[in-house]
Amino acid sequence: MGLQFYTKSLLSILAILFLLYFAAKQSTEVFREVVHTDAKANEARRGNDNDGDKRAVGIRTDVNTEVQTSQVESLTTGSTETTSTTATTNSISESFKAINNQLVDKYDEEMLAQLEIFVSTQSNITTTSSQATTTHSNTMYQESPEIHHVAFIKIHKTGSSTAQNIFLRFGVSRNLTFVLAHDDLSLSETRYPNVISYSNSLSERNIVSPPDGRGYDIMCCHVVYNKENFTRIMPADTKYIALIRHPITRLESAMRYFNMFPNVNLSDFAASPLTYDKGKHSMANNRMAFELGFPLSLFPNSYTQVNELDRKIEASAYMDELMSDYSLIMINERMDESVVMLKRVLGWQLKDIIYQKQLVAKHETRRFSETDANDLRNYLYLDFALYERAVQEFTKQVANAGDDFVREVEYFKMVNEKVTFFCGNASMTSLSFDRSLWGDPFEVTRFDCELYKKPEIKFIQHIRLRMYGTLNN
Ligand SMILES: *[C@@H]1O[C@H](CO)[C@@H](O)[C@H](O)[C@H]1NC(C)=O
Ligand SMILES: *[C@@H]1O[C@H](CO)[C@@H](O)[C@H](O)[C@H]1NC(C)=O
Ligand SMILES: *[C@@H]1O[C@H](CO)[C@@H](O)[C@H](O)[C@H]1NC(C)=O
Ligand SMILES: *[C@@H]1O[C@H](CO)[C@@H](O)[C@H](O)[C@H]1NC(C)=O
Ligand SMILES: *[C@@H]1O[C@H](CO)[C@@H](O)[C@H](O)[C@H]1NC(C)=O
């Protein structure tokens, strides 16, 4: 009896020591490529995402070994309540600082120095080009000054990391100020320095004040849109932009990425989604509409008394408001047209909208059948209404953009392909493009290639260092 007790205690102590060692090890190996399925499950349960930098997942979630099992369970049952203890929060906080400390290593100092040179070179280029006149027939392009105040609503699993990179590069190249989440866990709402909130809108509490003497220019991190809060915090002339995707492929992508409902038969899910998706603001439940701030009373799970017709009328009224507040809702399935439209709407340069895909999904292994997709229309009615309406608006916007829009898109595709080739071939040092009907001549360097592929967390922390001279703020 006594011996057995001793053995048990000894084993427990060994287990604890092992866990502590494991936690410490994880916190130092912050940028190693580690992706754990249960880490992702953990993020999904919390409504988290790590778009653009899977490497960071390792440190912030794996420390929580003891809660993972229950997290996977609660994910499949759809419960959303967080149960993390103070102890785990502290160790996460430590490892959070560890990433930041590692960011300022030698490589990053060089990277930051290169960024400074990049910023001063770019500001020289843009000062001259804004004075240049173009012989362009499209009035929208010719007359619009370069817009610096932009809010991009970055919606989960819509291809938004790829698009966000455009906004990050633009802001850095013009030395602009970004709206950033706190990266000190005692102040931030999430464990990611690139996520302001998963369920709330901007507020004075969840963002860092702008640097002295500056105002905010660009907002492009994950946060829920709310007109009142955004207009209170962003400049009055801010242009609003979003990116959406077909609701079914978005759902498939979210289910894979967050490892949601892993053991549920998809047809069963489609026939009765609410049986499985019990979470309040889950990554499955009309997430695009949720992040675009649709009234909560309209969401399946939340509505109780309101009849279907009234709900549809209210959704439609909210959508009217969105369409008038947003300058552009980009469509994932029409990405090239979307970024060319972005260039026109914001008066930006062709070089600014170059993109190289980030986080490209592998072929989806769990796909809904046509019947399933049809069954899901009722559940995803907000996302479908939003998507269909936005596609309609976008098509109209393209039709009104003039004849040469199609040609500009073709030209842009050619440029983007050349850049892909250039970035993939290390023996080429730079790539030049002549003046075209759609813009000034420009050059793509190897440093630009680094920026296209730069993981968003790292990019944002470098921006933070440039803006504030410090991390952990
Ligand atoms: C960027 O902006 C900061 C703050 O206004 C300023 O101090 C710095 O000189 C600017 N850098 C460049 C390269 O323009
Ligand atoms: C930018 O322009 C200024 C003034 O014309 C010049 O002094 C500076 O060297 C230029 N910077 C770069 C990186 O070309
Ligand atoms: C808007 O900001 C206020 C003040 O910080 C905050 O209390 C509120 O929760 C925010 N609204 C949303 C929808 O997040
Ligand atoms: C899912 O369930 C349907 C009917 O409920 C069945 O026909 C189908 O074979 C199941 N799929 C899998 C992969 O088990
Ligand atoms: C890469 O670029 C070099 C120099 O321009 C060229 O000689 C080489 O053929 C290119 N490689 C490939 C795989 O195309």
Coordinates of C-alpha atoms and ligand atoms in Angstrom, one line a residue:
M1 CA 0.0 0.0 0.0
G2 CA 2.7 2.5 1.1
L3 CA 5.0 1.4 -1.7
Q4 CA 2.3 1.8 -4.2
F5 CA 1.5 5.3 -2.9
Y6 CA 5.2 6.2 -3.3
T7 CA 5.4 4.9 -6.8
K8 CA 2.3 6.8 -7.8
S9 CA 3.6 10.0 -6.3
L10 CA 7.0 9.5 -8.0
L11 CA 5.3 9.0 -11.3
S12 CA 3.2 12.1 -10.8
I13 CA 6.2 14.2 -10.0
L14 CA 8.0 12.8 -13.1
A15 CA 5.0 13.6 -15.2
I16 CA 4.8 17.1 -13.8
L17 CA 8.6 17.7 -14.4
F18 CA 8.2 16.4 -17.9
L19 CA 5.3 18.8 -18.6
L20 CA 7.3 21.7 -17.2
Y21 CA 10.3 20.8 -19.3
F22 CA 8.0 20.5 -22.3
A23 CA 6.4 23.9 -21.7
A24 CA 9.9 25.5 -21.2
K25 CA 11.1 23.9 -24.4
Q26 CA 8.1 25.1 -26.3
S27 CA 8.5 28.6 -25.2
T28 CA 12.0 28.9 -26.6
E29 CA 11.4 27.1 -29.8
V30 CA 9.0 29.7 -30.9
F31 CA 9.5 29.9 -34.6
R32 CA 9.9 26.3 -35.3
E33 CA 7.4 24.8 -37.7
V34 CA 5.0 23.0 -35.4
V35 CA 1.4 22.5 -36.2
H36 CA -0.7 20.4 -33.9
T37 CA -4.2 19.4 -34.7
D38 CA -5.2 19.8 -31.2
A39 CA -3.6 23.2 -31.0
K40 CA -5.8 24.2 -33.9
A41 CA -8.8 22.6 -32.2
N42 CA -7.9 24.7 -29.2
E43 CA -7.9 27.8 -31.3
A44 CA -11.2 27.0 -32.9
R45 CA -12.8 26.4 -29.6
R46 CA -11.7 29.9 -28.5
G47 CA -12.6 31.2 -31.9
N48 CA -9.0 31.8 -32.6
D49 CA -7.0 31.7 -35.8
N50 CA -3.3 32.1 -36.6
D51 CA -3.6 33.0 -40.3
G52 CA -0.3 33.4 -41.8
D53 CA 1.9 32.1 -39.1
K54 CA 1.3 28.5 -38.1
R55 CA 4.6 28.5 -36.4
A56 CA 3.3 30.6 -33.6
V57 CA 0.6 28.1 -32.8
G58 CA 3.1 25.7 -31.2
I59 CA 4.1 28.0 -28.4
R60 CA 0.9 29.5 -27.3
T61 CA -1.3 26.5 -27.3
D62 CA 0.8 23.5 -26.6
V63 CA 1.7 24.7 -23.2
N64 CA -1.9 24.0 -22.3
T65 CA -1.5 20.3 -22.6
E66 CA -3.9 19.5 -19.8
V67 CA -6.9 21.3 -21.3
Q68 CA -6.6 19.9 -24.8
T69 CA -8.7 16.8 -24.4
S70 CA -11.6 18.7 -23.0
Q71 CA -11.1 21.3 -25.7
V72 CA -11.4 18.8 -28.5
E73 CA -14.5 17.4 -26.8
S74 CA -16.1 20.8 -26.3
L75 CA -15.3 21.6 -29.9
T76 CA -17.2 18.6 -31.2
T77 CA -20.1 19.4 -28.9
G78 CA -19.9 23.0 -29.9
S79 CA -19.5 24.5 -26.5
T80 CA -17.5 27.8 -26.5
E81 CA -16.8 28.6 -22.9
T82 CA -13.2 29.1 -22.0
T83 CA -11.8 27.2 -19.1
S84 CA -8.1 28.1 -19.1
T85 CA -6.7 28.6 -15.7
T86 CA -4.5 31.5 -14.4
A87 CA -1.5 29.1 -14.3
T88 CA -1.8 28.3 -18.0
T89 CA -2.4 32.0 -18.8
N90 CA 0.8 32.9 -17.0
S91 CA 2.9 30.4 -18.8
I92 CA 1.4 31.5 -22.1
S93 CA 2.2 35.1 -21.2
E94 CA 5.8 34.1 -20.6
S95 CA 6.1 32.3 -23.9
F96 CA 4.3 35.3 -25.6
K97 CA 7.2 37.5 -24.4
A98 CA 9.6 34.8 -25.6
I99 CA 8.3 35.1 -29.2
N100 CA 8.7 38.9 -29.0
N101 CA 12.2 38.6 -27.6
Q102 CA 13.1 36.2 -30.4
L103 CA 11.8 38.7 -32.9
V104 CA 14.5 41.1 -32.1
D105 CA 17.3 38.7 -32.9
K106 CA 20.0 39.4 -35.4
Y107 CA 18.0 38.5 -38.4
D108 CA 15.2 40.8 -37.4
E109 CA 17.6 43.7 -36.8
E110 CA 18.8 43.3 -40.4
M111 CA 15.3 42.9 -41.6
L112 CA 14.2 46.0 -39.8
A113 CA 17.2 48.0 -41.2
Q114 CA 16.2 46.8 -44.7
L115 CA 12.6 47.8 -43.9
E116 CA 13.8 51.3 -43.1
I117 CA 15.7 51.6 -46.4
F118 CA 12.6 50.2 -48.1
V119 CA 10.4 52.8 -46.5
S120 CA 12.6 55.7 -47.5
T121 CA 13.0 54.4 -51.1
Q122 CA 9.3 53.8 -51.4
S123 CA 8.4 57.3 -50.1
N124 CA 10.7 58.8 -52.7
I125 CA 9.0 56.8 -55.5
T126 CA 5.5 57.6 -54.4
T127 CA 6.2 61.3 -54.0
T128 CA 7.4 61.5 -57.6
S129 CA 4.7 59.3 -59.0
S130 CA 1.9 61.2 -57.4
Q131 CA 3.0 64.2 -59.4
A132 CA 3.3 62.2 -62.7
T133 CA 0.5 62.6 -65.1
T134 CA -0.9 59.6 -66.8
T135 CA -2.6 59.5 -70.2
H136 CA -5.3 57.3 -69.0
S137 CA -8.9 57.4 -70.0
N138 CA -10.5 56.0 -66.9
T139 CA -11.6 58.9 -64.8
M140 CA -11.8 57.0 -61.6
Y141 CA -8.1 56.1 -61.9
Q142 CA -7.0 59.4 -63.2
E143 CA -8.6 61.6 -60.6
S144 CA -8.5 59.7 -57.4
P145 CA -5.7 60.7 -55.1
E146 CA -3.9 57.9 -53.2
I147 CA -6.1 56.9 -50.3
H148 CA -4.3 56.4 -46.9
H149 CA -7.2 55.8 -44.6
V150 CA -8.5 52.2 -45.0
A151 CA -10.2 49.6 -42.9
F152 CA -10.0 46.1 -44.2
I153 CA -12.3 43.7 -42.5
K154 CA -10.2 40.5 -42.4
I155 CA -12.7 37.6 -42.3
H156 CA -11.5 34.1 -41.3
K157 CA -11.0 31.6 -44.1
T158 CA -11.8 33.9 -47.0
G159 CA -8.2 34.2 -48.3
S160 CA -7.8 37.2 -46.2
S161 CA -4.1 36.7 -45.2
T162 CA -3.2 37.0 -48.9
A163 CA -5.2 40.2 -49.1
Q164 CA -4.0 41.6 -45.8
N165 CA -0.4 41.4 -47.1
I166 CA -1.3 44.0 -49.6
F167 CA -2.5 46.4 -46.9
L168 CA 0.6 45.7 -44.7
R169 CA 3.0 46.4 -47.5
F170 CA 1.2 49.5 -48.6
G171 CA 1.1 51.0 -45.1
V172 CA 4.8 50.2 -44.5
S173 CA 5.9 51.6 -47.8
R174 CA 4.1 54.9 -47.0
N175 CA 5.2 54.9 -43.4
L176 CA 1.6 54.8 -42.2
T177 CA 0.1 54.1 -38.8
F178 CA -1.7 50.8 -38.2
V179 CA -4.4 50.0 -35.7
L180 CA -2.8 47.2 -33.6
A181 CA -4.0 44.9 -30.8
H182 CA -2.1 44.9 -27.6
D183 CA 0.6 42.3 -27.6
D184 CA 0.7 42.1 -23.8
L185 CA -1.7 39.4 -22.6
S186 CA -2.8 41.3 -19.6
L187 CA -4.2 43.9 -22.0
S188 CA -5.1 42.0 -25.1
E189 CA -8.3 40.1 -25.8
T190 CA -6.6 37.3 -27.7
R191 CA -3.3 35.4 -27.6
Y192 CA -2.3 36.7 -31.0
P193 CA -0.7 40.1 -31.6
N194 CA -2.4 40.2 -35.0
V195 CA -5.9 39.6 -33.7
I196 CA -7.7 42.4 -32.0
S197 CA -10.9 40.5 -31.2
Y198 CA -12.8 37.3 -32.2
S199 CA -16.1 38.5 -31.0
N200 CA -16.0 42.2 -30.4
S201 CA -15.5 45.3 -32.4
L202 CA -12.7 47.9 -32.0
S203 CA -12.7 49.7 -28.7
E204 CA -10.3 51.9 -26.9
R205 CA -9.4 49.0 -24.7
N206 CA -8.4 46.4 -27.2
I207 CA -6.1 48.5 -29.3
V208 CA -2.8 50.4 -28.7
S209 CA -3.1 54.2 -28.9
P210 CA -1.4 55.7 -32.0
P211 CA 2.2 56.9 -31.6
D212 CA 2.6 60.5 -30.4
G213 CA 1.6 63.0 -33.0
R214 CA 0.1 60.4 -35.3
G215 CA -3.4 59.2 -36.0
Y216 CA -4.5 55.8 -37.3
D217 CA -4.3 55.2 -41.0
I218 CA -4.9 51.5 -41.7
M219 CA -6.8 48.8 -39.9
C220 CA -6.3 45.3 -41.3
C221 CA -6.3 42.9 -38.4
H222 CA -9.0 40.4 -37.3
V223 CA -11.8 42.2 -35.5
V224 CA -15.6 42.4 -35.8
Y225 CA -17.0 45.3 -37.8
N226 CA -19.4 47.7 -36.0
K227 CA -20.1 51.0 -37.6
E228 CA -20.4 53.1 -34.5
N229 CA -17.1 51.9 -33.0
F230 CA -15.2 52.1 -36.3
T231 CA -16.4 55.6 -37.1
R232 CA -15.4 56.6 -33.5
I233 CA -11.9 55.3 -33.9
M234 CA -11.0 55.6 -37.5
P235 CA -10.6 58.9 -39.5
A236 CA -13.9 60.1 -40.9
D237 CA -12.7 59.7 -44.5
T238 CA -11.8 56.0 -44.1
K239 CA -12.6 53.7 -46.9
Y240 CA -14.1 50.3 -45.9
I241 CA -13.1 47.2 -47.7
A242 CA -13.9 43.5 -47.1
L243 CA -13.3 40.2 -48.8
I244 CA -15.7 37.3 -48.9
R245 CA -15.9 33.8 -50.3
H246 CA -18.5 31.2 -51.3
P247 CA -20.1 30.1 -48.0
I248 CA -19.8 26.4 -48.6
T249 CA -16.1 26.4 -49.6
R250 CA -15.5 28.8 -46.7
L251 CA -17.2 26.4 -44.3
E252 CA -15.2 23.5 -45.6
S253 CA -12.0 25.4 -45.2
A254 CA -12.9 26.5 -41.7
M255 CA -13.8 22.9 -40.7
R256 CA -10.5 21.6 -41.9
Y257 CA -8.4 24.5 -40.5
F258 CA -9.9 24.5 -37.1
N259 CA -10.5 20.7 -37.1
M260 CA -14.2 21.2 -36.3
F261 CA -16.6 18.3 -36.0
P262 CA -13.9 15.8 -37.1
N263 CA -16.0 12.7 -36.5
V264 CA -19.3 14.0 -37.8
N265 CA -20.7 12.6 -41.1
L266 CA -21.0 15.7 -43.3
S267 CA -24.5 14.8 -44.5
D268 CA -25.6 14.5 -41.0
F269 CA -24.1 17.8 -40.2
A270 CA -25.7 19.4 -43.3
A271 CA -29.1 18.0 -42.4
S272 CA -29.0 19.4 -38.9
P273 CA -26.2 21.8 -38.3
L274 CA -27.4 23.2 -35.0
T275 CA -27.2 19.7 -33.4
Y276 CA -23.4 19.9 -33.8
D277 CA -22.6 23.6 -34.0
K278 CA -23.8 24.8 -30.6
G279 CA -21.2 27.5 -30.2
K280 CA -22.4 31.1 -30.0
H281 CA -19.9 32.7 -32.4
S282 CA -18.5 29.7 -33.9
M283 CA -16.3 29.7 -37.0
A284 CA -19.1 27.8 -38.8
N285 CA -22.2 29.8 -38.0
N286 CA -22.5 32.5 -40.7
R287 CA -19.1 33.7 -39.8
M288 CA -18.8 36.2 -42.6
A289 CA -22.0 37.9 -41.6
F290 CA -20.9 37.8 -38.0
E291 CA -17.6 39.5 -38.7
L292 CA -19.3 42.1 -40.8
G293 CA -21.5 42.9 -37.8
F294 CA -24.9 41.6 -38.7
P295 CA -27.4 42.0 -35.8
L296 CA -27.0 39.0 -33.5
S297 CA -30.7 38.4 -33.3
L298 CA -30.5 37.2 -36.9
F299 CA -28.2 34.3 -36.3
P300 CA -29.4 30.7 -36.1
N301 CA -29.0 29.8 -32.4
S302 CA -29.8 33.3 -31.3
Y303 CA -33.1 34.0 -32.9
T304 CA -36.1 32.7 -31.0
Q305 CA -39.3 34.7 -31.6
V306 CA -38.7 36.5 -34.8
N307 CA -40.4 35.0 -37.8
E308 CA -38.4 34.1 -40.9
L309 CA -39.8 36.8 -43.1
D310 CA -39.0 39.5 -40.6
R311 CA -35.5 38.2 -40.2
K312 CA -34.9 38.3 -44.0
I313 CA -36.2 41.8 -44.2
E314 CA -33.9 42.9 -41.3
A315 CA -30.9 41.2 -42.9
S316 CA -31.6 42.8 -46.2
A317 CA -31.9 46.3 -44.5
Y318 CA -28.5 45.7 -42.8
M319 CA -27.0 44.6 -46.1
D320 CA -28.2 47.9 -47.8
E321 CA -26.4 49.8 -45.1
L322 CA -23.2 47.7 -45.6
M323 CA -23.3 48.2 -49.3
S324 CA -23.4 52.0 -48.9
D325 CA -20.7 52.1 -46.2
Y326 CA -18.3 49.8 -48.0
S327 CA -16.3 51.1 -51.0
L328 CA -15.5 47.5 -52.1
I329 CA -16.4 44.0 -51.1
M330 CA -13.8 41.8 -52.8
I331 CA -14.7 38.3 -54.0
N332 CA -12.3 35.5 -53.3
E333 CA -13.3 33.6 -56.5
R334 CA -12.5 36.7 -58.5
M335 CA -9.3 37.8 -56.8
D336 CA -7.5 39.4 -59.8
E337 CA -10.5 41.5 -60.6
S338 CA -10.9 42.3 -56.9
V339 CA -7.4 43.7 -56.4
V340 CA -7.5 45.7 -59.7
M341 CA -10.8 47.2 -58.4
L342 CA -9.0 47.8 -55.1
K343 CA -6.3 49.7 -56.9
R344 CA -8.9 51.9 -58.7
V345 CA -11.0 52.5 -55.6
L346 CA -8.0 53.5 -53.5
G347 CA -6.0 55.2 -56.2
W348 CA -3.0 52.9 -55.5
Q349 CA -0.2 51.8 -57.8
L350 CA -0.1 48.5 -59.7
K351 CA 2.9 47.4 -57.7
D352 CA 0.9 47.8 -54.5
I353 CA -1.7 45.1 -55.5
I354 CA 0.7 42.4 -56.4
Y355 CA 0.0 39.4 -54.3
Q356 CA 1.4 35.9 -53.9
K357 CA -0.9 33.4 -52.3
Q358 CA -0.4 32.8 -48.6
L359 CA -1.7 29.8 -46.7
V360 CA -2.9 28.0 -49.8
A361 CA -5.3 25.3 -48.8
K362 CA -4.4 21.8 -49.8
H363 CA -7.1 20.1 -51.7
E364 CA -10.1 19.8 -49.3
T365 CA -10.6 16.3 -48.2
R366 CA -14.0 16.8 -46.6
R367 CA -16.3 18.3 -49.1
F368 CA -20.1 18.7 -48.9
S369 CA -22.0 17.0 -51.7
E370 CA -24.4 19.1 -53.8
T371 CA -27.3 17.8 -51.7
D372 CA -25.5 18.7 -48.5
A373 CA -24.7 22.2 -49.8
N374 CA -28.3 22.7 -50.6
D375 CA -29.3 21.5 -47.1
L376 CA -27.0 24.1 -45.6
R377 CA -28.5 27.1 -47.4
N378 CA -31.1 27.5 -44.7
Y379 CA -28.5 27.4 -41.9
L380 CA -26.1 29.7 -43.8
Y381 CA -28.8 32.0 -45.0
L382 CA -27.0 35.2 -43.9
D383 CA -23.7 34.2 -45.5
F384 CA -25.5 33.2 -48.7
A385 CA -27.5 36.4 -48.8
L386 CA -24.4 38.4 -48.2
Y387 CA -22.4 36.5 -50.8
E388 CA -25.0 36.7 -53.5
R389 CA -25.6 40.4 -52.9
A390 CA -21.9 41.2 -52.9
V391 CA -21.3 39.3 -56.1
Q392 CA -24.1 41.2 -57.7
E393 CA -22.7 44.6 -56.5
F394 CA -19.2 43.6 -57.6
T395 CA -20.4 42.6 -61.0
K396 CA -22.1 46.0 -61.4
Q397 CA -18.9 47.8 -60.2
V398 CA -16.9 45.9 -62.8
A399 CA -19.4 46.8 -65.5
N400 CA -19.2 50.4 -64.6
A401 CA -15.4 50.5 -64.5
G402 CA -15.0 51.0 -68.2
D403 CA -13.9 48.9 -71.1
D404 CA -10.2 48.8 -70.2
F405 CA -10.9 47.2 -66.8
V406 CA -10.8 43.7 -68.4
R407 CA -7.5 44.7 -70.1
E408 CA -6.0 46.0 -66.9
V409 CA -6.9 42.7 -65.2
E410 CA -5.2 40.8 -68.0
Y411 CA -2.1 43.0 -67.7
F412 CA -2.1 42.6 -64.0
K413 CA -2.3 38.8 -64.2
M414 CA 0.7 38.8 -66.5
V415 CA 2.6 41.0 -64.0
N416 CA 1.7 38.8 -61.1
E417 CA 2.8 35.7 -62.9
K418 CA 6.1 37.2 -63.8
V419 CA 6.6 38.2 -60.1
T420 CA 5.8 34.6 -59.1
F421 CA 8.5 33.3 -61.5
F422 CA 10.9 36.0 -60.4
C423 CA 10.4 35.3 -56.7
G424 CA 10.9 31.6 -57.3
N425 CA 14.2 32.0 -59.1
A426 CA 16.8 33.2 -56.7
S427 CA 19.4 33.8 -59.4
M428 CA 17.4 36.8 -60.7
T429 CA 18.2 40.0 -58.8
S430 CA 15.4 42.3 -60.0
L431 CA 12.5 42.6 -62.3
S432 CA 11.4 45.8 -64.1
F433 CA 8.1 46.8 -65.6
D434 CA 7.7 49.6 -68.1
R435 CA 5.2 52.3 -67.9
S436 CA 1.8 51.0 -69.0
L437 CA -1.6 52.3 -69.6
W438 CA -2.3 51.6 -65.9
G439 CA 0.6 53.0 -64.2
D440 CA 4.2 54.2 -63.8
P441 CA 7.2 52.0 -64.3
F442 CA 8.3 50.0 -61.3
E443 CA 10.8 47.4 -60.1
V444 CA 10.3 44.3 -58.0
T445 CA 13.3 43.4 -55.8
R446 CA 14.1 40.3 -53.9
F447 CA 13.2 42.2 -50.8
D448 CA 9.7 42.6 -52.2
C449 CA 9.6 38.8 -52.6
E450 CA 10.4 38.5 -48.9
L451 CA 7.5 40.8 -48.1
Y452 CA 5.0 38.9 -50.2
K453 CA 5.7 35.8 -48.2
K454 CA 6.2 37.4 -44.8
P455 CA 4.1 35.6 -42.2
E456 CA 1.6 38.1 -40.9
I457 CA 2.5 37.8 -37.2
K458 CA 6.1 38.6 -37.9
F459 CA 5.1 41.3 -40.3
I460 CA 2.8 42.9 -37.8
Q461 CA 5.4 42.7 -35.0
H462 CA 8.0 44.4 -37.2
I463 CA 5.5 47.1 -38.0
R464 CA 4.9 47.4 -34.3
L465 CA 8.6 47.8 -33.7
R466 CA 8.8 50.5 -36.3
M467 CA 5.8 52.4 -34.9
Y468 CA 6.5 52.2 -31.2
G469 CA 10.1 51.1 -31.0
T470 CA 9.1 48.3 -28.6
L471 CA 7.1 45.1 -28.3
N472 CA 4.9 44.0 -25.4
N473 CA 2.8 47.1 -25.5
Ligands
LIG1 C1 8.1 57.7 -40.6 O1 7.2 58.4 -39.7 C2 7.9 58.7 -38.5 C3 6.9 59.2 -37.5 O2 6.1 60.3 -38.1 C4 9.0 59.6 -38.8 O3 9.7 59.9 -37.5 C5 10.0 59.0 -39.7 O4 11.1 59.9 -40.1 C6 9.3 58.5 -41.0 N1 10.2 57.7 -41.8 C7 10.4 58.0 -43.1 C8 11.4 57.1 -43.8 O5 9.8 58.8 -43.7
LIG2 C1 15.1 59.9 -50.9 O1 15.1 61.3 -51.3 C2 16.0 62.1 -50.5 C3 15.8 63.6 -51.0 O2 15.6 63.7 -52.3 C4 17.4 61.6 -50.6 O3 18.3 62.4 -49.8 C5 17.5 60.2 -50.2 O4 18.8 59.6 -50.3 C6 16.5 59.3 -51.0 N1 16.5 58.0 -50.4 C7 16.7 56.9 -51.1 C8 16.8 55.6 -50.3 O5 16.9 56.9 -52.3
LIG3 C1 -17.7 49.5 -28.9 O1 -16.8 50.2 -27.9 C2 -17.3 50.2 -26.6 C3 -16.5 51.1 -25.8 O2 -15.2 50.6 -25.7 C4 -17.4 48.8 -26.1 O3 -18.0 48.8 -24.8 C5 -18.4 48.0 -27.0 O4 -18.4 46.7 -26.5 C6 -17.9 48.1 -28.4 N1 -18.9 47.5 -29.3 C7 -18.7 46.2 -29.8 C8 -19.8 45.8 -30.7 O5 -17.7 45.6 -29.6
LIG4 C1 -23.1 9.7 -44.1 O1 -24.5 9.4 -43.9 C2 -25.2 9.1 -45.0 C3 -26.7 8.9 -44.7 O2 -27.0 9.5 -43.4 C4 -24.7 7.9 -45.7 O3 -25.4 7.6 -46.9 C5 -23.2 8.1 -46.0 O4 -22.6 6.9 -46.5 C6 -22.4 8.5 -44.8 N1 -21.1 8.9 -45.1 C7 -20.0 8.4 -44.6 C8 -18.7 8.9 -45.1 O5 -20.1 7.6 -43.6
LIG5 C1 16.5 31.6 -63.3 O1 17.1 32.8 -63.8 C2 18.3 32.7 -64.5 C3 18.9 34.0 -64.7 O2 18.0 34.9 -65.3 C4 18.1 31.9 -65.7 O3 19.3 31.7 -66.4 C5 17.5 30.5 -65.4 O4 17.1 29.8 -66.5 C6 16.2 30.7 -64.5 N1 15.8 29.4 -64.0 C7 14.7 28.8 -64.4 C8 14.4 27.5 -63.7 O5 14.0 29.2 -65.2

